[in-house]
Amino acid sequence: MKYAVLSGKGGTGKTLVSVNLAAVAKNPIYVDCDVEEPNGHLFFKPRGIKNEAVTVKIPVVDEDLCLGCRKCVDFCKFNALASVIDKLIVFEEVCHACGGCMLLCPNNALTERDKVIGEITSGDSETVKVISGILNTGETSGIPIIKKLLAKIVNEKATVVIDCPPGSACIVMESIRDADYCILVAEPTVFGLHNLKMVYELVKLFNKPHGVVINKALKNNHLINDFCCENEITVLTEIPFDSELGQLNSNGEIAARKSAAYHDLFSTLLQTVVKEVEHETVAHS
Ligand code: SF4
Ligand code: SF4
């Protein structure tokens, strides 16, 4: 089963939930798709690290073959090409490596070269296989890295926890595409509700089964609870606003490995999610 953990913005507790869920599962895989700011590995401190470069294809122009027709310039919606005094210039920083210009050039003046945009690291932390994607600073899109990350687990039968990028942009869509269930992490504030609504719209768009985890829960979480009630969304668990948890988290510790109470909380959360997936499967079979 593949569980994607999302939040409308960074710092909501998405990685806290992802890391602890993976820590209580049996022989799981944790996949950090938050490629602009991956930090799951800081908690797992994996050993036996292997690195693999991720490359994309960038166009290269052969000036002798270029006709100066500007077809490629007009085609590129990312403005990564310009024709200046009949010389074609490639702005590789904004090139999204879609390959279109190379296909349409009438004189085969464009070829391609590999450009490294980041890497994938993998290692082990106790029984957890930890795989992280890292986008190099200044690169425009982490989607090629996420595609490569998810290709690694496409046929996985193990429990997979996908730590998604924050927000609801196309990079998040890519991260949840293959997920069996989405866990939406929200804080019980007005801003938290606003962020929850964003990711809720996204999972509805993809028709993914989903539930909510309320992080930093206070005694009165009516904002999130009311929204979930109105929209018939299951509240999977509430993680209390707790200084011990905050301390463990800020020290880069995994609460479920350090505290019996948190081991129980996240084990129960995992069981609840498994039951939700089973329920969904029966309901749609
Ligand atoms: S489409 Fe080909 S020939 Fe035309 S300007 Fe671009 S590189 Fe040159
Ligand atoms: S590969 Fe795509 S994004 Fe890059 S320059 Fe060509 S058309 Fe533009």
PDB file of C-alpha atoms and ligand atoms in Angstrom:
ATOM      1  CA  MET A   1       0.000   0.000   0.000  1.00  0.00           C
ATOM      2  CA  LYS A   2       1.141   3.513  -0.755  1.00  0.00           C
ATOM      3  CA  TYR A   3       0.175   6.290   1.614  1.00  0.00           C
ATOM      4  CA  ALA A   4       0.800   9.899   0.599  1.00  0.00           C
ATOM      5  CA  VAL A   5       1.093  12.509   3.347  1.00  0.00           C
ATOM      6  CA  LEU A   6       0.174  16.067   2.340  1.00  0.00           C
ATOM      7  CA  SER A   7      -0.249  19.493   3.847  1.00  0.00           C
ATOM      8  CA  GLY A   8      -1.245  22.841   2.421  1.00  0.00           C
ATOM      9  CA  LYS A   9       1.984  24.476   3.558  1.00  0.00           C
ATOM     10  CA  GLY A  10       5.361  23.586   5.023  1.00  0.00           C
ATOM     11  CA  GLY A  11       5.798  23.256   8.786  1.00  0.00           C
ATOM     12  CA  THR A  12       2.363  21.761   9.386  1.00  0.00           C
ATOM     13  CA  GLY A  13       3.692  18.378  10.525  1.00  0.00           C
ATOM     14  CA  LYS A  14       3.715  16.455   7.244  1.00  0.00           C
ATOM     15  CA  THR A  15       7.215  15.074   7.769  1.00  0.00           C
ATOM     16  CA  LEU A  16       6.492  14.371  11.453  1.00  0.00           C
ATOM     17  CA  VAL A  17       3.551  12.182  10.432  1.00  0.00           C
ATOM     18  CA  SER A  18       5.372  10.556   7.477  1.00  0.00           C
ATOM     19  CA  VAL A  19       8.500   9.677   9.411  1.00  0.00           C
ATOM     20  CA  ASN A  20       6.641   8.295  12.436  1.00  0.00           C
ATOM     21  CA  LEU A  21       4.196   6.294  10.318  1.00  0.00           C
ATOM     22  CA  ALA A  22       7.088   4.683   8.478  1.00  0.00           C
ATOM     23  CA  ALA A  23       8.877   4.049  11.803  1.00  0.00           C
ATOM     24  CA  VAL A  24       6.000   1.955  13.177  1.00  0.00           C
ATOM     25  CA  ALA A  25       5.319  -0.025   9.971  1.00  0.00           C
ATOM     26  CA  LYS A  26       6.817  -3.441   9.238  1.00  0.00           C
ATOM     27  CA  ASN A  27       9.728  -3.263   6.749  1.00  0.00           C
ATOM     28  CA  PRO A  28       8.424  -0.057   5.137  1.00  0.00           C
ATOM     29  CA  ILE A  29       9.800   2.311   2.517  1.00  0.00           C
ATOM     30  CA  TYR A  30       9.855   6.037   3.262  1.00  0.00           C
ATOM     31  CA  VAL A  31      10.015   8.181   0.108  1.00  0.00           C
ATOM     32  CA  ASP A  32      10.801  11.873   0.505  1.00  0.00           C
ATOM     33  CA  CYS A  33       9.251  13.663  -2.482  1.00  0.00           C
ATOM     34  CA  ASP A  34       9.662  17.086  -0.860  1.00  0.00           C
ATOM     35  CA  VAL A  35      12.602  17.506  -3.220  1.00  0.00           C
ATOM     36  CA  GLU A  36      13.144  21.234  -2.629  1.00  0.00           C
ATOM     37  CA  GLU A  37      13.519  20.729   1.101  1.00  0.00           C
ATOM     38  CA  PRO A  38      13.876  17.028   1.907  1.00  0.00           C
ATOM     39  CA  ASN A  39      14.403  16.525   5.632  1.00  0.00           C
ATOM     40  CA  GLY A  40      13.129  13.017   6.403  1.00  0.00           C
ATOM     41  CA  HIS A  41      16.710  11.716   6.231  1.00  0.00           C
ATOM     42  CA  LEU A  42      17.651  14.065   9.091  1.00  0.00           C
ATOM     43  CA  PHE A  43      15.354  12.007  11.323  1.00  0.00           C
ATOM     44  CA  PHE A  44      16.167   8.553   9.947  1.00  0.00           C
ATOM     45  CA  LYS A  45      19.933   9.144   9.609  1.00  0.00           C
ATOM     46  CA  PRO A  46      20.121   6.267   7.109  1.00  0.00           C
ATOM     47  CA  ARG A  47      23.243   4.131   6.678  1.00  0.00           C
ATOM     48  CA  GLY A  48      24.775   2.567   3.584  1.00  0.00           C
ATOM     49  CA  ILE A  49      23.886   5.600   1.493  1.00  0.00           C
ATOM     50  CA  LYS A  50      23.861   5.241  -2.291  1.00  0.00           C
ATOM     51  CA  ASN A  51      23.585   8.286  -4.574  1.00  0.00           C
ATOM     52  CA  GLU A  52      22.217   8.417  -8.081  1.00  0.00           C
ATOM     53  CA  ALA A  53      22.258  11.533 -10.279  1.00  0.00           C
ATOM     54  CA  VAL A  54      19.023  12.660 -11.941  1.00  0.00           C
ATOM     55  CA  THR A  55      19.422  14.231 -15.373  1.00  0.00           C
ATOM     56  CA  VAL A  56      17.176  15.914 -17.915  1.00  0.00           C
ATOM     57  CA  LYS A  57      17.658  16.525 -21.641  1.00  0.00           C
ATOM     58  CA  ILE A  58      18.539  20.118 -22.545  1.00  0.00           C
ATOM     59  CA  PRO A  59      18.640  21.338 -26.170  1.00  0.00           C
ATOM     60  CA  VAL A  60      21.928  22.225 -27.830  1.00  0.00           C
ATOM     61  CA  VAL A  61      21.904  24.212 -31.090  1.00  0.00           C
ATOM     62  CA  ASP A  62      24.113  23.531 -34.091  1.00  0.00           C
ATOM     63  CA  GLU A  63      24.592  27.026 -35.499  1.00  0.00           C
ATOM     64  CA  ASP A  64      25.597  25.682 -38.904  1.00  0.00           C
ATOM     65  CA  LEU A  65      22.253  23.913 -39.264  1.00  0.00           C
ATOM     66  CA  CYS A  66      20.017  26.554 -37.674  1.00  0.00           C
ATOM     67  CA  LEU A  67      17.860  28.358 -40.277  1.00  0.00           C
ATOM     68  CA  GLY A  68      16.842  31.144 -37.906  1.00  0.00           C
ATOM     69  CA  CYS A  69      13.161  30.321 -38.518  1.00  0.00           C
ATOM     70  CA  ARG A  70      12.222  30.904 -34.826  1.00  0.00           C
ATOM     71  CA  LYS A  71       9.777  27.979 -34.816  1.00  0.00           C
ATOM     72  CA  CYS A  72      11.379  26.657 -31.649  1.00  0.00           C
ATOM     73  CA  VAL A  73      11.343  30.125 -30.010  1.00  0.00           C
ATOM     74  CA  ASP A  74       7.631  30.556 -30.684  1.00  0.00           C
ATOM     75  CA  PHE A  75       6.890  27.042 -29.462  1.00  0.00           C
ATOM     76  CA  CYS A  76       8.679  27.224 -26.106  1.00  0.00           C
ATOM     77  CA  LYS A  77       6.080  28.376 -23.581  1.00  0.00           C
ATOM     78  CA  PHE A  78       8.753  28.699 -20.896  1.00  0.00           C
ATOM     79  CA  ASN A  79      10.669  31.372 -22.862  1.00  0.00           C
ATOM     80  CA  ALA A  80      13.779  29.238 -22.655  1.00  0.00           C
ATOM     81  CA  LEU A  81      14.796  30.066 -26.221  1.00  0.00           C
ATOM     82  CA  ALA A  82      15.561  33.399 -27.857  1.00  0.00           C
ATOM     83  CA  SER A  83      16.797  34.414 -31.260  1.00  0.00           C
ATOM     84  CA  VAL A  84      19.169  37.362 -30.986  1.00  0.00           C
ATOM     85  CA  ILE A  85      20.758  38.706 -34.183  1.00  0.00           C
ATOM     86  CA  ASP A  86      20.027  35.367 -35.899  1.00  0.00           C
ATOM     87  CA  LYS A  87      21.759  33.455 -33.112  1.00  0.00           C
ATOM     88  CA  LEU A  88      19.685  31.002 -31.070  1.00  0.00           C
ATOM     89  CA  ILE A  89      20.240  31.182 -27.320  1.00  0.00           C
ATOM     90  CA  VAL A  90      19.147  28.482 -24.853  1.00  0.00           C
ATOM     91  CA  PHE A  91      18.369  29.652 -21.295  1.00  0.00           C
ATOM     92  CA  GLU A  92      18.841  26.313 -19.612  1.00  0.00           C
ATOM     93  CA  GLU A  93      17.865  27.643 -16.163  1.00  0.00           C
ATOM     94  CA  VAL A  94      14.261  27.978 -17.340  1.00  0.00           C
ATOM     95  CA  CYS A  95      14.181  25.057 -19.783  1.00  0.00           C
ATOM     96  CA  HIS A  96      11.679  22.430 -18.557  1.00  0.00           C
ATOM     97  CA  ALA A  97      13.273  19.743 -20.745  1.00  0.00           C
ATOM     98  CA  CYS A  98       9.968  18.988 -22.491  1.00  0.00           C
ATOM     99  CA  GLY A  99      11.807  18.018 -25.692  1.00  0.00           C
ATOM    100  CA  GLY A 100       9.320  19.813 -27.950  1.00  0.00           C
ATOM    101  CA  CYS A 101      11.747  22.162 -29.666  1.00  0.00           C
ATOM    102  CA  MET A 102      14.039  19.294 -30.615  1.00  0.00           C
ATOM    103  CA  LEU A 103      11.132  17.455 -32.230  1.00  0.00           C
ATOM    104  CA  LEU A 104       9.834  20.337 -34.293  1.00  0.00           C
ATOM    105  CA  CYS A 105      13.079  21.839 -35.636  1.00  0.00           C
ATOM    106  CA  PRO A 106      12.778  21.552 -39.451  1.00  0.00           C
ATOM    107  CA  ASN A 107      16.518  21.204 -39.996  1.00  0.00           C
ATOM    108  CA  ASN A 108      17.524  18.983 -37.054  1.00  0.00           C
ATOM    109  CA  ALA A 109      19.599  21.827 -35.660  1.00  0.00           C
ATOM    110  CA  LEU A 110      18.735  20.925 -32.082  1.00  0.00           C
ATOM    111  CA  THR A 111      20.257  17.941 -30.327  1.00  0.00           C
ATOM    112  CA  GLU A 112      20.226  17.200 -26.596  1.00  0.00           C
ATOM    113  CA  ARG A 113      22.643  16.858 -23.755  1.00  0.00           C
ATOM    114  CA  ASP A 114      22.230  15.543 -20.215  1.00  0.00           C
ATOM    115  CA  LYS A 115      22.054  18.093 -17.438  1.00  0.00           C
ATOM    116  CA  VAL A 116      22.203  17.001 -13.774  1.00  0.00           C
ATOM    117  CA  ILE A 117      19.351  18.616 -11.803  1.00  0.00           C
ATOM    118  CA  GLY A 118      19.645  16.707  -8.560  1.00  0.00           C
ATOM    119  CA  GLU A 119      20.018  13.275  -7.073  1.00  0.00           C
ATOM    120  CA  ILE A 120      18.314  10.407  -5.341  1.00  0.00           C
ATOM    121  CA  THR A 121      19.840   8.995  -2.176  1.00  0.00           C
ATOM    122  CA  SER A 122      18.864   5.725  -0.562  1.00  0.00           C
ATOM    123  CA  GLY A 123      19.889   3.987   2.637  1.00  0.00           C
ATOM    124  CA  ASP A 124      18.541   2.065   5.626  1.00  0.00           C
ATOM    125  CA  SER A 125      17.445   3.126   9.081  1.00  0.00           C
ATOM    126  CA  GLU A 126      16.662   0.081  11.258  1.00  0.00           C
ATOM    127  CA  THR A 127      13.970  -1.687   9.193  1.00  0.00           C
ATOM    128  CA  VAL A 128      13.030   1.396   7.151  1.00  0.00           C
ATOM    129  CA  LYS A 129      14.324   1.829   3.605  1.00  0.00           C
ATOM    130  CA  VAL A 130      14.786   5.582   3.177  1.00  0.00           C
ATOM    131  CA  ILE A 131      14.742   7.093  -0.326  1.00  0.00           C
ATOM    132  CA  SER A 132      15.060  10.866  -0.802  1.00  0.00           C
ATOM    133  CA  GLY A 133      15.013  13.146  -3.817  1.00  0.00           C
ATOM    134  CA  ILE A 134      17.094  16.316  -3.772  1.00  0.00           C
ATOM    135  CA  LEU A 135      16.672  19.101  -6.337  1.00  0.00           C
ATOM    136  CA  ASN A 136      19.754  21.242  -6.936  1.00  0.00           C
ATOM    137  CA  THR A 137      19.392  24.906  -5.952  1.00  0.00           C
ATOM    138  CA  GLY A 138      18.176  27.080  -8.815  1.00  0.00           C
ATOM    139  CA  GLU A 139      16.560  24.276 -10.816  1.00  0.00           C
ATOM    140  CA  THR A 140      13.042  24.975 -12.062  1.00  0.00           C
ATOM    141  CA  SER A 141      11.211  21.684 -11.650  1.00  0.00           C
ATOM    142  CA  GLY A 142      11.558  18.713  -9.319  1.00  0.00           C
ATOM    143  CA  ILE A 143       9.064  16.643 -11.285  1.00  0.00           C
ATOM    144  CA  PRO A 144      11.721  14.534 -13.105  1.00  0.00           C
ATOM    145  CA  ILE A 145      13.145  13.613  -9.688  1.00  0.00           C
ATOM    146  CA  ILE A 146       9.720  12.683  -8.315  1.00  0.00           C
ATOM    147  CA  LYS A 147       8.963  10.580 -11.406  1.00  0.00           C
ATOM    148  CA  LYS A 148      12.221   8.703 -10.886  1.00  0.00           C
ATOM    149  CA  LEU A 149      11.553   8.273  -7.154  1.00  0.00           C
ATOM    150  CA  LEU A 150       8.090   6.846  -7.754  1.00  0.00           C
ATOM    151  CA  ALA A 151       9.308   4.594 -10.567  1.00  0.00           C
ATOM    152  CA  LYS A 152      11.433   2.854  -7.936  1.00  0.00           C
ATOM    153  CA  ILE A 153       8.373   1.822  -5.926  1.00  0.00           C
ATOM    154  CA  VAL A 154       5.842   1.295  -8.675  1.00  0.00           C
ATOM    155  CA  ASN A 155       5.505  -2.456  -8.051  1.00  0.00           C
ATOM    156  CA  GLU A 156       6.258  -2.367  -4.319  1.00  0.00           C
ATOM    157  CA  LYS A 157       4.062  -4.528  -2.117  1.00  0.00           C
ATOM    158  CA  ALA A 158       5.596  -3.114   1.080  1.00  0.00           C
ATOM    159  CA  THR A 159       4.076  -0.272   3.079  1.00  0.00           C
ATOM    160  CA  VAL A 160       5.238   2.897   1.336  1.00  0.00           C
ATOM    161  CA  VAL A 161       4.953   6.306   2.991  1.00  0.00           C
ATOM    162  CA  ILE A 162       5.296   9.193   0.522  1.00  0.00           C
ATOM    163  CA  ASP A 163       6.269  12.496   2.134  1.00  0.00           C
ATOM    164  CA  CYS A 164       4.864  14.955  -0.439  1.00  0.00           C
ATOM    165  CA  PRO A 165       5.973  18.504  -1.195  1.00  0.00           C
ATOM    166  CA  PRO A 166       3.859  21.127   0.608  1.00  0.00           C
ATOM    167  CA  GLY A 167       1.062  22.946  -1.216  1.00  0.00           C
ATOM    168  CA  SER A 168      -1.114  21.742  -4.076  1.00  0.00           C
ATOM    169  CA  ALA A 169       0.911  22.502  -7.215  1.00  0.00           C
ATOM    170  CA  CYS A 170       1.669  20.074 -10.048  1.00  0.00           C
ATOM    171  CA  ILE A 171       4.659  18.686  -8.153  1.00  0.00           C
ATOM    172  CA  VAL A 172       2.239  17.502  -5.422  1.00  0.00           C
ATOM    173  CA  MET A 173      -0.107  16.046  -8.033  1.00  0.00           C
ATOM    174  CA  GLU A 174       2.781  13.996  -9.376  1.00  0.00           C
ATOM    175  CA  SER A 175       3.557  12.736  -5.852  1.00  0.00           C
ATOM    176  CA  ILE A 176       0.050  11.444  -5.137  1.00  0.00           C
ATOM    177  CA  ARG A 177      -0.673   9.980  -8.567  1.00  0.00           C
ATOM    178  CA  ASP A 178      -0.002   6.362  -7.517  1.00  0.00           C
ATOM    179  CA  ALA A 179      -1.053   6.642  -3.861  1.00  0.00           C
ATOM    180  CA  ASP A 180      -3.761   4.317  -2.519  1.00  0.00           C
ATOM    181  CA  TYR A 181      -4.664   6.731   0.274  1.00  0.00           C
ATOM    182  CA  CYS A 182      -3.922  10.361   1.142  1.00  0.00           C
ATOM    183  CA  ILE A 183      -3.362  11.608   4.682  1.00  0.00           C
ATOM    184  CA  LEU A 184      -4.004  15.346   4.974  1.00  0.00           C
ATOM    185  CA  VAL A 185      -2.207  16.991   7.889  1.00  0.00           C
ATOM    186  CA  ALA A 186      -3.801  20.164   9.240  1.00  0.00           C
ATOM    187  CA  GLU A 187      -3.376  22.530  12.160  1.00  0.00           C
ATOM    188  CA  PRO A 188      -6.507  23.699  14.010  1.00  0.00           C
ATOM    189  CA  THR A 189      -6.286  27.371  13.042  1.00  0.00           C
ATOM    190  CA  VAL A 190      -8.019  29.564  10.465  1.00  0.00           C
ATOM    191  CA  PHE A 191      -4.893  29.457   8.315  1.00  0.00           C
ATOM    192  CA  GLY A 192      -4.658  25.681   8.875  1.00  0.00           C
ATOM    193  CA  LEU A 193      -8.226  25.265   7.631  1.00  0.00           C
ATOM    194  CA  HIS A 194      -7.457  27.363   4.553  1.00  0.00           C
ATOM    195  CA  ASN A 195      -4.456  25.125   3.774  1.00  0.00           C
ATOM    196  CA  LEU A 196      -6.464  21.973   4.385  1.00  0.00           C
ATOM    197  CA  LYS A 197      -9.097  23.089   1.886  1.00  0.00           C
ATOM    198  CA  MET A 198      -6.397  23.409  -0.799  1.00  0.00           C
ATOM    199  CA  VAL A 199      -5.161  19.830  -0.442  1.00  0.00           C
ATOM    200  CA  TYR A 200      -8.706  18.545   0.031  1.00  0.00           C
ATOM    201  CA  GLU A 201      -9.626  19.980  -3.406  1.00  0.00           C
ATOM    202  CA  LEU A 202      -6.594  18.251  -4.861  1.00  0.00           C
ATOM    203  CA  VAL A 203      -7.382  14.770  -3.494  1.00  0.00           C
ATOM    204  CA  LYS A 204     -11.005  15.173  -4.600  1.00  0.00           C
ATOM    205  CA  LEU A 205      -9.782  16.066  -8.093  1.00  0.00           C
ATOM    206  CA  PHE A 206      -7.734  12.862  -8.175  1.00  0.00           C
ATOM    207  CA  ASN A 207     -10.562  10.905  -6.552  1.00  0.00           C
ATOM    208  CA  LYS A 208      -8.203   9.577  -3.883  1.00  0.00           C
ATOM    209  CA  PRO A 209      -9.504   8.162  -0.601  1.00  0.00           C
ATOM    210  CA  HIS A 210      -8.363  10.428   2.192  1.00  0.00           C
ATOM    211  CA  GLY A 211      -8.520  11.310   5.866  1.00  0.00           C
ATOM    212  CA  VAL A 212      -7.278  14.088   8.113  1.00  0.00           C
ATOM    213  CA  VAL A 213      -4.710  14.168  10.904  1.00  0.00           C
ATOM    214  CA  ILE A 214      -5.004  17.190  13.183  1.00  0.00           C
ATOM    215  CA  ASN A 215      -1.550  18.214  14.359  1.00  0.00           C
ATOM    216  CA  LYS A 216      -0.876  20.487  17.351  1.00  0.00           C
ATOM    217  CA  ALA A 217      -4.393  19.673  18.463  1.00  0.00           C
ATOM    218  CA  LEU A 218      -5.827  21.770  21.246  1.00  0.00           C
ATOM    219  CA  LYS A 219      -8.862  21.024  23.399  1.00  0.00           C
ATOM    220  CA  ASN A 220     -11.139  22.747  20.925  1.00  0.00           C
ATOM    221  CA  ASN A 221     -10.406  21.787  17.307  1.00  0.00           C
ATOM    222  CA  HIS A 222     -13.855  22.673  16.043  1.00  0.00           C
ATOM    223  CA  LEU A 223     -12.596  24.523  12.934  1.00  0.00           C
ATOM    224  CA  ILE A 224     -11.116  21.367  11.395  1.00  0.00           C
ATOM    225  CA  ASN A 225     -13.634  18.972  12.926  1.00  0.00           C
ATOM    226  CA  ASP A 226     -16.593  20.985  11.616  1.00  0.00           C
ATOM    227  CA  PHE A 227     -15.100  21.091   8.113  1.00  0.00           C
ATOM    228  CA  CYS A 228     -14.454  17.325   8.186  1.00  0.00           C
ATOM    229  CA  CYS A 229     -17.955  16.675   9.499  1.00  0.00           C
ATOM    230  CA  GLU A 230     -19.581  18.844   6.782  1.00  0.00           C
ATOM    231  CA  ASN A 231     -17.578  17.086   4.058  1.00  0.00           C
ATOM    232  CA  GLU A 232     -17.770  13.569   5.549  1.00  0.00           C
ATOM    233  CA  ILE A 233     -13.995  13.317   5.932  1.00  0.00           C
ATOM    234  CA  THR A 234     -12.621  10.893   8.528  1.00  0.00           C
ATOM    235  CA  VAL A 235     -10.470  12.477  11.234  1.00  0.00           C
ATOM    236  CA  LEU A 236      -7.855   9.745  11.591  1.00  0.00           C
ATOM    237  CA  THR A 237      -6.190  11.025  14.750  1.00  0.00           C
ATOM    238  CA  GLU A 238      -5.254  14.124  16.710  1.00  0.00           C
ATOM    239  CA  ILE A 239      -1.608  14.697  17.624  1.00  0.00           C
ATOM    240  CA  PRO A 240      -1.535  16.811  20.771  1.00  0.00           C
ATOM    241  CA  PHE A 241       0.201  20.148  21.117  1.00  0.00           C
ATOM    242  CA  ASP A 242       2.939  18.734  23.324  1.00  0.00           C
ATOM    243  CA  SER A 243       6.312  20.173  24.356  1.00  0.00           C
ATOM    244  CA  GLU A 244       7.914  16.679  24.599  1.00  0.00           C
ATOM    245  CA  LEU A 245       6.982  15.939  20.986  1.00  0.00           C
ATOM    246  CA  GLY A 246       8.180  19.387  19.908  1.00  0.00           C
ATOM    247  CA  GLN A 247      11.508  18.799  21.654  1.00  0.00           C
ATOM    248  CA  LEU A 248      12.004  15.344  20.102  1.00  0.00           C
ATOM    249  CA  ASN A 249      11.122  16.701  16.681  1.00  0.00           C
ATOM    250  CA  SER A 250      13.416  19.713  16.884  1.00  0.00           C
ATOM    251  CA  ASN A 251      16.251  17.400  18.046  1.00  0.00           C
ATOM    252  CA  GLY A 252      15.800  15.319  14.888  1.00  0.00           C
ATOM    253  CA  GLU A 253      14.473  12.342  16.877  1.00  0.00           C
ATOM    254  CA  ILE A 254      11.659  10.053  15.768  1.00  0.00           C
ATOM    255  CA  ALA A 255       9.043  10.221  18.522  1.00  0.00           C
ATOM    256  CA  ALA A 256       7.720   6.704  17.846  1.00  0.00           C
ATOM    257  CA  ARG A 257      11.216   5.325  18.496  1.00  0.00           C
ATOM    258  CA  LYS A 258      11.714   7.315  21.691  1.00  0.00           C
ATOM    259  CA  SER A 259       8.329   7.335  23.369  1.00  0.00           C
ATOM    260  CA  ALA A 260       5.971   4.394  24.000  1.00  0.00           C
ATOM    261  CA  ALA A 261       3.004   6.773  23.970  1.00  0.00           C
ATOM    262  CA  TYR A 262       3.880   8.099  20.515  1.00  0.00           C
ATOM    263  CA  HIS A 263       4.676   4.591  19.257  1.00  0.00           C
ATOM    264  CA  ASP A 264       1.121   3.680  20.258  1.00  0.00           C
ATOM    265  CA  LEU A 265      -0.364   6.818  18.703  1.00  0.00           C
ATOM    266  CA  PHE A 266       1.282   6.276  15.309  1.00  0.00           C
ATOM    267  CA  SER A 267       0.675   2.491  15.352  1.00  0.00           C
ATOM    268  CA  THR A 268      -3.009   3.182  15.943  1.00  0.00           C
ATOM    269  CA  LEU A 269      -2.963   5.762  13.140  1.00  0.00           C
ATOM    270  CA  LEU A 270      -1.436   3.209  10.764  1.00  0.00           C
ATOM    271  CA  GLN A 271      -4.052   0.600  11.738  1.00  0.00           C
ATOM    272  CA  THR A 272      -6.808   3.163  11.200  1.00  0.00           C
ATOM    273  CA  VAL A 273      -5.487   4.033   7.749  1.00  0.00           C
ATOM    274  CA  VAL A 274      -5.186   0.347   6.805  1.00  0.00           C
ATOM    275  CA  LYS A 275      -8.823  -0.162   7.850  1.00  0.00           C
ATOM    276  CA  GLU A 276      -9.874   2.912   5.851  1.00  0.00           C
ATOM    277  CA  VAL A 277      -8.189   1.505   2.726  1.00  0.00           C
ATOM    278  CA  GLU A 278      -9.856  -1.890   3.276  1.00  0.00           C
ATOM    279  CA  HIS A 279     -13.197  -0.154   3.740  1.00  0.00           C
ATOM    280  CA  GLU A 280     -12.688   1.839   0.511  1.00  0.00           C
ATOM    281  CA  THR A 281     -11.697  -1.319  -1.367  1.00  0.00           C
ATOM    282  CA  VAL A 282     -14.840  -3.162  -0.220  1.00  0.00           C
ATOM    283  CA  ALA A 283     -17.050  -0.119  -0.930  1.00  0.00           C
ATOM    284  CA  HIS A 284     -15.759   0.133  -4.522  1.00  0.00           C
ATOM    285  CA  SER A 285     -15.623  -3.589  -5.339  1.00  0.00           C
TER     286      SER A 285
HETATM  287  S1  SF4 B   1      13.522  25.598 -35.162  1.00  0.00           S
HETATM  288 FE1  SF4 B   1      15.587  24.857 -35.651  1.00  0.00          FE
HETATM  289  S2  SF4 B   1      16.149  25.991 -37.459  1.00  0.00           S
HETATM  290 FE2  SF4 B   1      14.421  27.081 -36.586  1.00  0.00          FE
HETATM  291  S3  SF4 B   1      15.366  28.619 -35.241  1.00  0.00           S
HETATM  292 FE3  SF4 B   1      14.984  26.816 -33.978  1.00  0.00          FE
HETATM  293  S4  SF4 B   1      16.910  25.677 -34.058  1.00  0.00           S
HETATM  294 FE4  SF4 B   1      16.960  27.128 -35.733  1.00  0.00          FE
HETATM  295  S1  SF4 B   2      13.053  21.525 -24.248  1.00  0.00           S
HETATM  296 FE1  SF4 B   2      11.013  22.439 -23.995  1.00  0.00          FE
HETATM  297  S2  SF4 B   2      11.299  23.900 -22.351  1.00  0.00           S
HETATM  298 FE2  SF4 B   2      13.350  23.402 -23.073  1.00  0.00          FE
HETATM  299  S3  SF4 B   2      13.821  24.943 -24.610  1.00  0.00           S
HETATM  300 FE3  SF4 B   2      12.898  23.224 -25.693  1.00  0.00          FE
HETATM  301  S4  SF4 B   2      10.705  23.712 -25.831  1.00  0.00           S
HETATM  302 FE4  SF4 B   2      11.601  25.040 -24.259  1.00  0.00          FE
END
